[in-house]
CSV table of C-alpha atoms in Angstrom, one decimal:
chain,number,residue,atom,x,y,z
A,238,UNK,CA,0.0,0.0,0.0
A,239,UNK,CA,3.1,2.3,0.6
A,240,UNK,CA,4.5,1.9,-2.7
A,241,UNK,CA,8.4,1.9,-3.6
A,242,UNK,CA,8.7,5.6,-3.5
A,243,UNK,CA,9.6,7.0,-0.4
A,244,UNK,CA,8.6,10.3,1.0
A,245,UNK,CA,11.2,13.5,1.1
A,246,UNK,CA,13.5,14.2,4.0
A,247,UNK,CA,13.3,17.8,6.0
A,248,UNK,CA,14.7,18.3,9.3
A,249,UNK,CA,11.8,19.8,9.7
A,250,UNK,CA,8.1,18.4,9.6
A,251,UNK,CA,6.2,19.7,6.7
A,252,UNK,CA,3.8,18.5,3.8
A,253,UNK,CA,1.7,19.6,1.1
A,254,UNK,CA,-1.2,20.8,3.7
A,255,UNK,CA,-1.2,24.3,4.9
A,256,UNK,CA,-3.1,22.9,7.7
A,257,UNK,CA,-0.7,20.2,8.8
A,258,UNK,CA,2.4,22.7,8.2
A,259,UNK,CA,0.8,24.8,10.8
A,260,UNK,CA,1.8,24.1,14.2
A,261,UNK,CA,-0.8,25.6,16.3
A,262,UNK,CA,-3.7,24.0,13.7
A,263,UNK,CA,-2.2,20.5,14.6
A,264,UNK,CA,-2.0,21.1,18.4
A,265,UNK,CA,-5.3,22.3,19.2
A,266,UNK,CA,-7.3,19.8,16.2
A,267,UNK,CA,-5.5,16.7,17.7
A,268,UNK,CA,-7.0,18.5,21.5
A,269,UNK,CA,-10.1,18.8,20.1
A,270,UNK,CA,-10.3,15.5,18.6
A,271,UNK,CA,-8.7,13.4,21.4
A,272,UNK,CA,-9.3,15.1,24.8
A,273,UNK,CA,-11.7,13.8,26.8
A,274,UNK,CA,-14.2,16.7,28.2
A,275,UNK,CA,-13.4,17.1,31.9
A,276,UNK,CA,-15.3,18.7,35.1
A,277,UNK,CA,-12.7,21.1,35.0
A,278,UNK,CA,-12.9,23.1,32.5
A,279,UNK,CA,-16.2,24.3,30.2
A,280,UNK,CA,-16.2,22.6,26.8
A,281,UNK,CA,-16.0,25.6,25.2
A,282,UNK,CA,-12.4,25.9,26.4
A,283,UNK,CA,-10.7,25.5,23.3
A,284,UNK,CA,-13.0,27.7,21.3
A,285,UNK,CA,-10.8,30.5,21.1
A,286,UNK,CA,-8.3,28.7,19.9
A,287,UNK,CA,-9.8,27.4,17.5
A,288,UNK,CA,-10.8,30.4,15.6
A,289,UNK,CA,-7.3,31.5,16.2
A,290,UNK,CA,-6.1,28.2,14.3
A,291,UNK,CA,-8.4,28.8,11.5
A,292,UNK,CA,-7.4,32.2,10.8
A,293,UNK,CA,-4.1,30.8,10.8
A,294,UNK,CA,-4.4,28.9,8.0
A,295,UNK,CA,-7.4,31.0,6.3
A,296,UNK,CA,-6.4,33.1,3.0
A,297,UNK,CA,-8.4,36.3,3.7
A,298,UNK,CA,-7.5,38.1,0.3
A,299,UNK,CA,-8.9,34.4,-1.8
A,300,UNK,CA,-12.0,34.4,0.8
A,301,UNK,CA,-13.1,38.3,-0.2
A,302,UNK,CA,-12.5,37.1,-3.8
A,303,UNK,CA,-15.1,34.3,-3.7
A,304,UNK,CA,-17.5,36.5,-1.9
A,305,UNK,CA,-17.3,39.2,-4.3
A,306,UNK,CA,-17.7,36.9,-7.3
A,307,UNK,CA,-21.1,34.9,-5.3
A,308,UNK,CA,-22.6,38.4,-4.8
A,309,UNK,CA,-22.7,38.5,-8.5
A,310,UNK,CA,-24.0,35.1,-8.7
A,311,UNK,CA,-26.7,35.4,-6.3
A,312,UNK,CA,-28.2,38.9,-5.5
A,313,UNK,CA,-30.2,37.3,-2.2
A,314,UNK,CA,-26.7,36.8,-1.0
A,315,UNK,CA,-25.5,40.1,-2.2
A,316,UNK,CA,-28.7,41.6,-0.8
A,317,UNK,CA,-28.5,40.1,2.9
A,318,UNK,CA,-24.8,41.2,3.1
A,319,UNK,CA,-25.8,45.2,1.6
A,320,UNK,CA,-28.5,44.9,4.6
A,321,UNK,CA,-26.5,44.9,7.5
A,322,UNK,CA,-29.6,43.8,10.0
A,323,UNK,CA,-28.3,44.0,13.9
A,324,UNK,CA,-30.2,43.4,15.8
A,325,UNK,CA,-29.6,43.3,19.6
A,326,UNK,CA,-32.8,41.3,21.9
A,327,UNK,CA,-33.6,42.5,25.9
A,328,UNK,CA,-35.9,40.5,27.5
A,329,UNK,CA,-37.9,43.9,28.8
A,330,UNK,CA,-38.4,44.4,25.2
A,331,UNK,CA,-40.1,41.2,24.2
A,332,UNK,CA,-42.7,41.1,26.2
A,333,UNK,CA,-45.5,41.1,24.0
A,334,UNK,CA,-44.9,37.6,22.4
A,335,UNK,CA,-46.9,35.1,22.7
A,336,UNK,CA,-46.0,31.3,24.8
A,337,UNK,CA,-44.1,29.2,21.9
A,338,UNK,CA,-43.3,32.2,19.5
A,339,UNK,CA,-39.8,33.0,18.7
A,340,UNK,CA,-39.8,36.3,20.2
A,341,UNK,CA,-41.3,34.5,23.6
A,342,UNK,CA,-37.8,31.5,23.3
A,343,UNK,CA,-35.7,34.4,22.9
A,344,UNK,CA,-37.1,35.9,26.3
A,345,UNK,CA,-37.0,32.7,28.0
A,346,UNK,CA,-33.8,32.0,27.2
A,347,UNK,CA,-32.3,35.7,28.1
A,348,UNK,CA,-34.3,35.8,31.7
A,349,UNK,CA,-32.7,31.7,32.4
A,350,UNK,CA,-29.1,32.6,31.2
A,351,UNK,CA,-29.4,36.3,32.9
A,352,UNK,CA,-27.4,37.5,30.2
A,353,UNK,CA,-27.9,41.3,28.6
A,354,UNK,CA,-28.0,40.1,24.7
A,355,UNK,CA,-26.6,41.3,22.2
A,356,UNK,CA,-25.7,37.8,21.4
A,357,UNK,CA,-21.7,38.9,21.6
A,358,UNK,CA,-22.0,41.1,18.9
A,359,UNK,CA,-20.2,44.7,20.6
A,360,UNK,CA,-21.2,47.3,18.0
A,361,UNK,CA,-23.4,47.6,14.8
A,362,UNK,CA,-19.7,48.3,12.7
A,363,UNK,CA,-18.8,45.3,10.4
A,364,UNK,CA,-16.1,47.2,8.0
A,365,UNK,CA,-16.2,44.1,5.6
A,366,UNK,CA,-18.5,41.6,4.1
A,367,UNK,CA,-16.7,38.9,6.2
A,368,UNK,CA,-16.4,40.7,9.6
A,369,UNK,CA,-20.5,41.2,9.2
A,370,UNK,CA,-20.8,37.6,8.5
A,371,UNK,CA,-18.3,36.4,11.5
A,372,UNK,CA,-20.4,38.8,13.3
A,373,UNK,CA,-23.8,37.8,12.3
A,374,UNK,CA,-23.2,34.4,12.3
A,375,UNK,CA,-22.2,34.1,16.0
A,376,UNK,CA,-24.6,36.6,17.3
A,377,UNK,CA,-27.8,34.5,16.1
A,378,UNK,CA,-26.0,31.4,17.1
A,379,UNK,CA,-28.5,30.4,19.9
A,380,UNK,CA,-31.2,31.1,17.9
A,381,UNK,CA,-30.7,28.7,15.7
A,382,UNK,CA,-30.3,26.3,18.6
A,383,UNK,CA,-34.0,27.3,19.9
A,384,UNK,CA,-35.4,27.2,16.0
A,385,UNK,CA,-34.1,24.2,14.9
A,386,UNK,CA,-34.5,22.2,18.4
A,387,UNK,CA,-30.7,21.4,17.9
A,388,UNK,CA,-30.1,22.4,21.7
A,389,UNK,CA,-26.6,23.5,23.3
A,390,UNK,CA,-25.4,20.1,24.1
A,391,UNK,CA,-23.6,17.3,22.7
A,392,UNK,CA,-26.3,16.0,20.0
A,393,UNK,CA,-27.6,19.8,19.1
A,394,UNK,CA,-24.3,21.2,18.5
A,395,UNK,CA,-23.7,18.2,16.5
A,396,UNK,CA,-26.8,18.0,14.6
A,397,UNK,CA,-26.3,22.4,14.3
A,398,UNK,CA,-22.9,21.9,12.9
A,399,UNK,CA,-23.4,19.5,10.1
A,400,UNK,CA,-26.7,20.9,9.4
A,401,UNK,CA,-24.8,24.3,8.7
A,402,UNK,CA,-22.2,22.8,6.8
A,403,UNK,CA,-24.4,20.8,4.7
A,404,UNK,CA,-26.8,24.1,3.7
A,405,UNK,CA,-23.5,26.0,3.0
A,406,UNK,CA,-22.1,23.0,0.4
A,407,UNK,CA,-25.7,23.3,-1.1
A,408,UNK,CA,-25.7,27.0,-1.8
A,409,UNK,CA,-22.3,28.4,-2.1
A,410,UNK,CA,-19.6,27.4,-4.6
A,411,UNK,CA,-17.0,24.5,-3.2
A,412,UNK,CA,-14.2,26.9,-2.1
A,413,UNK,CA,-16.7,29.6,-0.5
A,414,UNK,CA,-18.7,26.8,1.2
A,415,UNK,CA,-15.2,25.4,2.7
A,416,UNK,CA,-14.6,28.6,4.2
A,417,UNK,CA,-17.8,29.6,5.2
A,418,UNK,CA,-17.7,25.9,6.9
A,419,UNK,CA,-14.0,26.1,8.6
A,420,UNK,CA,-15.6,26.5,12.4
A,421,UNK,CA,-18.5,23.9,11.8
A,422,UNK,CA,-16.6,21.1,10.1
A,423,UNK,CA,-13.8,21.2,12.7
A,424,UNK,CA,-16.3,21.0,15.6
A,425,UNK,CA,-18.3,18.5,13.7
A,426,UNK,CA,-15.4,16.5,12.5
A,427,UNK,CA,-13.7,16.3,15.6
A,428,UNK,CA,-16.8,15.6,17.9
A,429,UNK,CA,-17.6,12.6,16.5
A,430,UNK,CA,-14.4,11.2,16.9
A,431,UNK,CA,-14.0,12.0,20.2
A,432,UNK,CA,-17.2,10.7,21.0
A,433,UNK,CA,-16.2,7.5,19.6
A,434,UNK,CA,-13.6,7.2,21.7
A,435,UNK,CA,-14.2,8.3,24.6
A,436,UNK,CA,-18.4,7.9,25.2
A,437,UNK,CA,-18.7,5.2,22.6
A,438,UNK,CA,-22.4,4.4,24.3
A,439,UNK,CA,-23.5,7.8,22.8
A,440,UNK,CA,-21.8,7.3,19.2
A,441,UNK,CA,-25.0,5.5,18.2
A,442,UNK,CA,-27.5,8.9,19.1
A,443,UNK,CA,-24.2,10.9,17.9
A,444,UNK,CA,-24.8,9.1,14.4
A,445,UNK,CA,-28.4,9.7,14.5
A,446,UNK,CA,-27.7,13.4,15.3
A,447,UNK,CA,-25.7,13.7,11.9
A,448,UNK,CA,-28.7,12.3,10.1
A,449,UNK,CA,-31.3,14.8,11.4
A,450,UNK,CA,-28.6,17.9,10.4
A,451,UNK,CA,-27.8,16.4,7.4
A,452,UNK,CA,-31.5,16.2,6.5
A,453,UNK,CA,-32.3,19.2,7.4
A,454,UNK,CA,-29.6,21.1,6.2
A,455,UNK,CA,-30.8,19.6,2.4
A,456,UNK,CA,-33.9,20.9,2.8
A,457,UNK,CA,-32.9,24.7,3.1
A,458,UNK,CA,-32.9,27.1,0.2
A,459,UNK,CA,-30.4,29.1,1.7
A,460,UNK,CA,-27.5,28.7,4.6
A,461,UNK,CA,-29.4,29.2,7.9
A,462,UNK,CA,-27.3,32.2,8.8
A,463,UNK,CA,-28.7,34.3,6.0
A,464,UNK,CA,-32.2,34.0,7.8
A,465,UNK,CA,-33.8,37.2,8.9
A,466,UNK,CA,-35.0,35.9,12.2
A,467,UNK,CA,-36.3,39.6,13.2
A,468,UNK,CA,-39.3,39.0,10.9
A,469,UNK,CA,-40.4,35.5,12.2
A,470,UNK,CA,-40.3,37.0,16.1
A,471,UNK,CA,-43.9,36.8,16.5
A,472,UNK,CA,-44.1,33.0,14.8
A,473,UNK,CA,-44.8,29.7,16.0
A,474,UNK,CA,-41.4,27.5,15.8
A,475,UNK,CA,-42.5,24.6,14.3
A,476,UNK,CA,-44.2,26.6,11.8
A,477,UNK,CA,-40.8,28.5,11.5
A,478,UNK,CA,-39.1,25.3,10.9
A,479,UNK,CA,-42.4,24.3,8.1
A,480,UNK,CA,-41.5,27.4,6.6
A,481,UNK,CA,-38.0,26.7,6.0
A,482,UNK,CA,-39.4,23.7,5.1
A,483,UNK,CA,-36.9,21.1,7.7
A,484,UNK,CA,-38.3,18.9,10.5
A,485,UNK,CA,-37.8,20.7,14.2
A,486,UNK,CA,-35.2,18.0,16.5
A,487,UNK,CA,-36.0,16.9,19.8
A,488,UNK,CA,-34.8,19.8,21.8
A,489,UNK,CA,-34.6,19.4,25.6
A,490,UNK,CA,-35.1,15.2,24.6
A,491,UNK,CA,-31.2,15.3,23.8
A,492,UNK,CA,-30.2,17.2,27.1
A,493,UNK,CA,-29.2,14.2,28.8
A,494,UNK,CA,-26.1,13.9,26.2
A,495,UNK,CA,-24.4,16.9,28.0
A,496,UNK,CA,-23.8,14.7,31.0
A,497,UNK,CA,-23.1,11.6,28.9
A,498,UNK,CA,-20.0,13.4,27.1
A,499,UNK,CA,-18.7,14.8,30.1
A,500,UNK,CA,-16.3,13.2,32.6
């Protein structure tokens, strides 16, 4: 299987992969992908170095590129980035929706969490189509938990992450879906190995979680970030979900995986 040609030499390490030449990428994928999540530390730990990985390895200049050329190739996309919606929820202020709306989650979830919202986005200044993106993207990122009833725990951020990846490879071209992906796939990818080996009793509902994302994911016409969610406020979720046209998951029926991945 190895052939009779044998690889170069280096005294140093280094391949054809950007993402294996880099250092810091190798360090924290392996973490991600072989640690075990302890009661020490939050699983979000390695988050930050994560992104910082990414943009390691991430070729802004080629990433602008392919977003200028989609804008010309799809004006809904161009149109949602010229929009620049921010939009920044208070629980004071969403009062008036009604038990199983959108608007009503969104309270619910700001009054249980005791957070003041602005889902971690600090200002309403995104100087490029990327930064608004980034920015979007991770301020609506619990929203898409409560819509798609993916929850924040092991099977929802698995069945969220491949459901996100899967609408991006739908829509976009292949080298703007891979970047637009970069965060998803490594939390997807690495997730389920971990899981395999280190809670292989949850691997089968980890499997089953892919499925449902993947499914749902098909079914969308465009990536779920690029949803408005400020219009559907006052909306049931399931009939958000009908809508959008993918089948709601089990939401607090997977909460029992955040203890079975832990420890």
């Amino acid at each position: 299987m190895q052939g009779a040609q044998e690889p170069a030499t280096s005294s140093v390490l280094i391949s054809n992969s950007k993402y294996l030449n880099n250092p810091y990428f190798r360090d924290v994928f392996a973490q991600f992908a072989l640690r075990r999540h302890g009661r020490d530390l939050p699983e979000t730990y390695l988050i930050p170095q994560m992104v910082r990985a990414i943009a390691e390895v991430t070729d802004m200049a080629e990433f602008a590129r392919l977003v200028e050329e989609e804008k010309a190739k799809k004006p809904d996309f161009g149109a949602w980035l010229n929009e620049r919606r921010f939009t920044a929820y208070r629980s004071d202020e969403l009062q008036q929706y009604a038990e199983g709306t959108l608007g009503a989650a969104i309270r619910a979830f700001l009054e249980y969490s005791g957070m003041e919202m602005q889902y971690m986005m600090k200002d309403e200044v995104a100087e490029s189509d990327i930064e608004y993106t980034v920015k979007r993207r991770v301020s609506n990122h619990d929203i898409e938990h409560i819509v798609t009833g993916f929850g924040p725990h092991d099977l929802g951020e698995q069945a969220l992450a491949i459901m996100n990846v899967t609408a991006c490879a739908n829509y976009f071209t292949p080298a703007l879906a891979q970047h637009m992906s970069n965060h998803n796939m490594f939390v997807s990818a690495t997730g389920y190995y971990r899981v395999s080996l280190h809670y292989p009793a949850l691997l089968p509902h980890e499997l089953d979680a892919m499925r449902r994302g993947i499914t749902a994911g098909q079914w969308l016409k465009q990536p779920l970030f690029m949803v408005q969610w400020e219009d559907y406020l006052d909306w049931k979720l399931e009939d958000i979900c009908n809508h959008l046209r993918f089948e709601r998951g089990p939401a607090e029926r997977w909460s029992w995986s955040l203890e079975a991945s832990v420890g």
